Every structure is written in structure tokens, then in C-alpha cells.
Amino acid sequence: MEIKVELTKNPKEKVPADNLGFGNVFSDHMFIMDYKTDKGWHNARIVPYSSISYEPAIMVFHYGQAIFEGLKAYRTEKGEVVLFRPEENFKRLNASCDALCIPRIDEDFALKALLKLLSIDKSWVPDAPGTSLYIRPFIIATEPHIGVHPAGSYHFIIITGPVGAYYKEGLNPVKIYVETKYVRAVVGGLGEAKASANYAASLRAQMEAEKKGYTQVLWLDGIERKYVEEVGTMNVFFVIGDEIVTPMLTGSILPGITRKSCIELLRSWGLKIIERKISIEEIYQAHEKGLLKEAFGTGTAAVISPIGELCWNDKKIILSDGKIGELSQKLYDELTGIQYTRKPDLFNWIVKVE
Ligand code: COI
């Protein structure tokens, strides 16, 4: 399929790196493609970033058929622009399509479209340390209709924007509240899809945790409130004795690409990394025995986010003396080293933008 291009006549001013924050600034162009039942995906185009008008009846507003992805483009020291495992994002986008009865996209074409968009907006990839261009592909149901069933029309859109750190803490450890009242997802639901609904479901717990002075919540399973699932919007790892444990993908946990990359790196370093169910009780017991060395979240946005404190039913524990753990730092250095091409790409994870 051909991708039509309409360039902006009013390029926007770039925002200085110190003022970027995360998710506030958007590049000059966006990619957009339409779907209709009788035509399939069609009308692929790159156009100036702008508002889009929709009828109030479109189905995403009512029944939430919305999925998204998140990845980043990095400016290397040589001035090149690269992506980290982008094919994994489009593969997962299709898995999310299946979960929400959204028609699949052609993954190779989506990557081609992204590369074309980035070649047009390359100047938007910032070069200050710790900055990158966040890429947000998403699909929404655009059929104006009020009956509950999968929509017959969709938009697949990719927007991008320069970002700094996701958490104000950066790599500094965050305080985490173990959530025992609200749940993020249950097995059989949407938990393993990157569905916007999962993020809507997380907001109330997040707000209440913040009011109590915590940065994020640790999610437990939706049935027993026993097994650890995720932390905030990230996957989670615990270092217990000489083992590293991360919750196995049961169906209610997002299969994170940073999670997968950490597992592959840890294995390649000869470390014992285990995917299994792990209860919050086991984590507290390991802490009591002096075996809990560190814990951290993994995600595209923050990369690695060390956990400095946990609070479960009013019982507070401090991890790694509230400092950045050794393994958190090592994984962060390795991942960002590969992403900014300061370190060799032994796994072929890097895709160059021409
Ligand atoms: C991530 O950790 O990369 C996320 O999914 C955060 C995103 C929702 C901003």
C-alpha cells in the first residue's frame, strides 16, 4: 500500500530539553490509516499533526475499543536515530487487536509506516542525555453506532513526541503501595492486552496511593489478592537470594518488551531468572530473612524503576537501603547502552531509521 505524504506548512518550535517532561509535546506529523469492513485497512497517509473531528456516536467513546503501544526512538552519539525491537510492539498490537475484536494490521507495513514517519520528523528526536522520542501507535473504533458489537470502522494512528524522564524520580527508588482493594485485571479479561481500559482501571488506585504519599501501586491478582502481578504500568522483578523472580504471564499481566529484554539479558549473564507466581507474603518473608536484595519495575517509558519502599497492610519495608540496587543499575546501563548504541547490540535489537 502506498503511503501518501502531506507535509506541514507550519513547523512547530522545538521545546528545550529541560521543559519536555513526559507526553506533553508532539512532533509535526502523524501517520493515519482507515479501516472499513468492506475495504480492509486503506488510505495510509502521513499528515500534519492536528485535531481530528469525530461524531459523538463513534463506538470508542461508548464501549472503549481502544488499544495502544509505546516505544521510543533514540538519538545516538553519532547523531543517528534508532528504534529498539519495534517489531515486538506491532506483534503485541496485533495480540491486543485479537483481545478487543479489532481487525489486525500488517506488522511489516506498520513498521514501514513508522520508519517513514520518523524519517520525516527525525529532527524531533532530541539529543540531550536521558531524552528520546516517544512513539504512540494506537487504534480506535470510529464507527458511529450505539449497539454493542465490534465496530466496522477504525483508525490506526501513530503520533510521536520528544520526552524526558517518565517519573520525576528518574532512576531513583520509588515508594510503592501494595494495593489490596482495587485490581487491575483478572485472568480471562484484558490484562495481557495493551488496552486503554486497563489504564482507566488503574487510575483510582493510583490516585489513592498518591494521596498516601506513594508513587505507584503494586498490583496483586484479582482473585486472591495474593500473587504479585505488576507495579504501576510496569512489569516487576525481585532479587531474592541468588535468584531473580518475575511473575509468570498468567493472562492478566502485560507481556512487556522491556520485561522480555531483561529476562534475555539476565540469562545471557548466566543469572538464575525464574518466571513463576510469587506471593506478596513470600516477598515480605524473604525481606524478614534478609534475602530480598532488590526489586524494580521494567517498562519502555521509565526503562528500570527501582523500588525503595513497599507498604502492605500498613507494614512498611525498605529495600536496598532505599538506594538504587546493583542489578537495577546494571540492567538500566545495559539496556540504555544498547538503545543509544553505546554498547554492542549482541541480540540484534536495534533498527536504524534512515
Ligand atoms: C510503560 O511503562 O512503558 C508504559 O506503558 C507507560 C505508558 C502508559 C506511558
XYZ file of C-alpha atoms and ligand atoms in Angstrom:
363
model
C 0.000 0.000 0.000
C 1.232 3.455 -0.863
C 1.677 5.994 1.943
C 0.632 9.492 0.870
C 2.531 12.369 2.468
C 1.305 15.887 3.198
C 3.986 17.973 4.879
C 3.155 20.708 7.382
C 3.307 24.318 6.244
C 3.773 25.492 9.841
C 6.588 23.544 11.546
C 6.356 23.914 15.323
C 9.062 25.351 17.583
C 11.077 22.701 19.434
C 10.829 22.725 23.232
C 14.111 22.872 25.245
C 15.085 19.508 26.775
C 14.636 20.767 30.387
C 10.985 21.604 29.731
C 9.930 18.400 27.974
C 8.547 16.330 30.829
C 6.807 13.235 29.503
C 3.998 13.224 26.959
C 3.356 16.957 26.602
C 4.949 17.808 23.279
C 4.043 16.367 19.875
C 6.041 16.301 16.631
C 4.958 17.900 13.356
C 3.415 14.858 11.652
C 1.322 11.780 12.335
C 0.529 8.587 10.469
C -3.091 7.605 9.981
C -4.824 4.722 8.220
C -8.512 3.828 7.932
C -10.324 0.513 8.208
C -13.737 -0.398 6.870
C -15.177 -3.901 6.850
C -15.610 -3.961 3.074
C -12.230 -2.337 2.279
C -9.859 -3.584 4.976
C -7.046 -1.238 6.063
C -6.634 1.514 3.461
C -5.836 5.191 2.867
C -2.451 5.197 4.644
C -1.141 8.737 4.973
C 1.286 10.958 6.827
C -0.238 14.352 7.541
C 0.466 17.354 9.807
C -0.244 16.594 13.484
C -3.636 18.158 14.133
C -7.002 17.604 15.771
C -9.387 15.124 14.175
C -13.128 15.539 14.389
C -15.398 12.581 15.111
C -19.125 12.125 15.522
C -20.160 11.804 19.181
C -21.609 8.381 18.334
C -18.307 6.709 17.434
C -18.014 3.464 19.323
C -14.702 4.056 21.097
C -16.429 6.779 23.158
C -19.047 4.346 24.358
C -17.598 0.859 24.514
C -13.879 1.535 24.768
C -12.491 -0.365 21.802
C -9.075 1.268 22.101
C -5.598 -0.245 22.201
C -2.145 1.284 22.053
C 1.588 0.690 22.014
C 4.561 2.622 23.327
C 8.116 2.611 22.038
C 10.941 5.079 21.653
C 13.373 6.385 19.051
C 16.834 7.219 20.379
C 19.415 9.725 19.110
C 22.848 8.070 19.193
C 26.144 9.845 19.903
C 26.859 9.724 16.174
C 23.584 11.579 15.526
C 21.779 8.562 14.066
C 18.212 7.649 15.037
C 17.405 4.075 16.096
C 14.499 2.010 17.423
C 14.549 -0.791 19.985
C 12.745 -4.022 18.981
C 9.879 -2.197 17.177
C 8.628 -5.423 15.569
C 7.740 -6.649 19.080
C 5.404 -3.677 19.536
C 3.477 -4.354 16.338
C 3.269 -8.052 17.188
C 1.795 -7.142 20.564
C -0.528 -4.591 18.953
C -1.997 -7.449 16.919
C -2.401 -9.562 20.064
C -4.295 -6.610 21.567
C -6.397 -6.404 18.360
C -7.427 -10.031 18.899
C -8.394 -9.371 22.526
C -10.694 -6.459 21.579
C -12.070 -7.821 18.264
C -10.209 -5.164 16.280
C -9.006 -6.158 12.785
C -5.282 -6.970 12.695
C -2.784 -4.732 10.964
C 0.063 -5.828 8.666
C 3.030 -5.686 11.073
C 5.667 -5.181 8.366
C 3.644 -2.381 6.812
C 3.126 -0.703 10.201
C 6.896 -0.731 10.789
C 7.478 0.653 7.299
C 4.975 3.439 8.017
C 6.658 4.237 11.331
C 10.101 4.383 9.692
C 8.720 6.758 7.058
C 7.090 8.974 9.696
C 10.352 9.071 11.659
C 12.416 9.905 8.598
C 10.138 12.938 8.119
C 10.195 14.000 11.795
C 13.809 12.967 12.517
C 14.682 16.448 13.782
C 12.179 15.861 16.626
C 14.328 13.126 18.187
C 16.069 15.030 20.996
C 19.755 14.570 21.798
C 20.041 15.700 25.434
C 21.070 12.894 27.828
C 18.101 10.828 29.011
C 15.731 12.151 26.344
C 14.138 10.229 23.462
C 11.201 10.414 21.074
C 8.208 8.560 22.498
C 6.110 6.822 19.841
C 2.458 6.094 20.428
C 0.716 3.840 17.880
C -2.963 3.292 18.698
C -6.215 2.003 17.226
C -9.708 3.266 17.999
C -13.180 2.248 16.826
C -14.632 5.030 14.651
C -17.995 3.640 13.560
C -20.878 5.868 14.707
C -23.207 3.294 16.241
C -24.806 2.587 19.607
C -25.316 -1.218 19.564
C -22.748 -3.269 21.475
C -20.646 -5.236 18.995
C -17.233 -4.827 17.352
C -17.123 -1.671 15.228
C -16.992 -1.806 11.437
C -14.521 1.071 11.086
C -11.275 2.044 12.830
C -8.361 4.452 12.743
C -4.779 3.295 13.237
C -2.747 6.364 14.193
C 0.886 6.924 15.159
C 1.841 10.117 16.973
C 5.282 10.907 18.385
C 6.806 13.451 20.733
C 10.100 14.198 22.485
C 10.220 13.156 26.163
C 12.399 13.329 29.239
C 12.130 11.003 32.264
C 8.757 9.335 32.950
C 8.965 9.526 36.749
C 10.264 12.697 38.355
C 12.413 10.350 40.459
C 14.253 9.142 37.283
C 16.268 6.052 38.302
C 15.899 6.925 41.993
C 13.880 4.392 44.003
C 10.130 4.927 44.279
C 7.742 4.251 47.171
C 5.135 1.634 46.302
C 1.770 0.944 47.942
C 0.638 -2.691 47.768
C -2.953 -2.455 46.520
C -5.332 -4.817 48.312
C -8.692 -3.198 47.475
C -8.662 -2.493 43.739
C -7.445 -4.811 40.973
C -6.059 -4.004 37.548
C -7.229 -7.089 35.636
C -8.297 -10.703 36.006
C -7.344 -13.793 34.031
C -9.794 -14.071 31.140
C -10.083 -10.276 30.912
C -7.962 -7.698 29.115
C -4.908 -7.697 31.375
C -2.451 -9.087 28.844
C -3.605 -6.686 26.119
C -2.382 -3.103 25.932
C -5.982 -1.957 26.149
C -6.720 1.610 27.194
C -9.334 0.112 29.556
C -6.553 -1.356 31.748
C -5.133 2.092 32.286
C -8.571 3.533 33.094
C -8.980 0.717 35.632
C -5.706 1.696 37.308
C -6.469 5.360 37.938
C -8.442 5.205 41.188
C -5.854 3.057 42.961
C -3.105 5.321 41.638
C -4.828 8.467 42.936
C -5.431 6.952 46.371
C -1.804 5.738 46.601
C -0.555 9.204 45.682
C -2.721 10.746 48.408
C -0.985 8.415 50.869
C 2.424 9.588 49.640
C 3.285 6.730 47.261
C 4.391 6.977 43.631
C 2.652 3.849 42.347
C 0.829 0.709 43.414
C 1.908 -2.916 43.362
C -0.928 -4.863 41.762
C -1.965 -8.215 43.210
C -4.004 -10.867 41.384
C -7.724 -10.172 41.083
C -8.968 -13.399 42.664
C -6.986 -13.937 45.853
C -5.164 -10.580 46.229
C -2.157 -12.757 46.917
C 0.148 -13.018 43.923
C 2.107 -10.062 42.611
C 1.264 -9.022 39.038
C 2.643 -5.622 38.017
C 3.874 -2.363 39.501
C 2.106 0.777 38.255
C 2.216 0.460 34.462
C 5.298 -1.770 34.579
C 6.318 -5.400 34.981
C 8.120 -6.224 38.216
C 11.232 -8.194 39.254
C 12.509 -9.271 42.701
C 16.031 -10.360 43.599
C 15.745 -12.999 46.316
C 18.980 -14.657 47.429
C 20.764 -15.664 44.230
C 17.553 -15.850 42.192
C 15.687 -13.230 40.218
C 11.934 -13.784 40.119
C 9.328 -12.124 37.907
C 5.618 -13.013 37.860
C 4.853 -15.525 35.108
C 2.499 -14.397 32.347
C -0.764 -15.840 33.583
C -3.063 -13.920 31.230
C -3.696 -10.853 33.378
C -0.151 -9.464 33.055
C 1.148 -7.382 30.142
C 3.940 -9.185 28.249
C 6.358 -6.273 28.451
C 9.094 -5.879 25.854
C 11.460 -4.437 28.468
C 10.498 -7.407 30.688
C 11.380 -9.837 27.898
C 14.645 -7.997 27.179
C 15.625 -8.063 30.878
C 14.955 -11.812 31.060
C 17.090 -12.380 27.951
C 19.909 -10.187 29.286
C 19.877 -11.803 32.741
C 20.007 -15.263 31.155
C 22.882 -14.238 28.915
C 24.768 -13.110 32.047
C 24.341 -16.616 33.481
C 21.997 -15.447 36.247
C 19.111 -17.501 37.564
C 15.936 -15.805 36.331
C 12.655 -17.529 37.067
C 9.155 -16.735 35.796
C 6.680 -18.018 38.360
C 3.872 -16.978 40.643
C 5.193 -15.049 43.624
C 3.045 -14.008 46.574
C 3.386 -10.751 48.470
C 3.741 -12.844 51.609
C 6.808 -14.589 50.174
C 8.360 -11.210 49.402
C 7.834 -9.993 52.965
C 9.194 -13.282 54.360
C 12.266 -13.016 52.123
C 12.769 -9.498 53.461
C 12.497 -10.722 57.049
C 15.137 -13.370 56.377
C 17.410 -10.753 54.806
C 17.115 -12.409 51.372
C 15.235 -9.682 49.486
C 18.066 -7.770 47.868
C 16.191 -5.509 45.485
C 13.063 -5.062 43.392
C 12.389 -2.993 40.316
C 9.804 -2.245 37.650
C 10.533 -2.525 33.921
C 8.815 -0.632 31.108
C 9.507 1.313 27.947
C 8.756 4.689 29.479
C 10.948 4.515 32.622
C 13.170 1.556 31.498
C 14.024 0.448 35.072
C 12.380 1.865 38.168
C 13.901 0.606 41.437
C 11.520 0.071 44.362
C 12.789 1.736 47.541
C 9.860 1.018 49.851
C 6.808 -1.243 49.961
C 3.756 -0.781 52.153
C 1.404 -3.777 52.512
C -1.447 -3.575 55.028
C 0.401 -0.829 56.928
C 3.606 -2.917 57.115
C 6.426 -0.927 55.560
C 9.700 -2.383 54.376
C 12.740 -0.618 52.936
C 14.557 -2.294 50.042
C 18.247 -1.908 49.122
C 18.531 0.705 51.929
C 16.300 2.909 49.753
C 19.124 3.108 47.196
C 19.400 2.004 43.563
C 20.105 -1.747 43.655
C 23.156 -3.197 41.910
C 21.160 -5.205 39.379
C 18.717 -2.345 38.687
C 21.668 -0.138 37.818
C 23.349 -2.836 35.703
C 20.181 -3.559 33.697
C 19.498 0.147 33.231
C 23.052 0.761 31.998
C 22.951 -2.235 29.665
C 19.507 -1.506 28.187
C 20.071 2.207 27.702
C 23.612 1.412 26.487
C 22.153 -0.799 23.750
C 19.328 1.650 22.992
C 21.673 4.612 22.495
C 24.185 2.269 20.725
C 26.921 2.959 23.284
C 27.033 -0.817 23.850
C 27.159 -3.608 21.267
C 23.811 -4.881 20.011
C 24.505 -8.575 20.595
C 20.849 -9.579 20.169
C 20.068 -7.583 17.010
C 17.510 -5.470 18.813
C 18.344 -2.175 17.121
C 16.644 -0.943 13.912
C 18.138 2.110 12.235
C 15.937 4.929 10.879
C 17.241 6.131 7.520
C 5.465 1.928 30.042
O 5.881 1.621 31.146
O 6.195 1.971 29.073
C 4.061 2.271 29.896
O 3.299 1.505 29.436
C 3.724 3.621 30.346
C 2.865 4.344 29.376
C 1.437 4.019 29.612
C 3.132 5.818 29.447
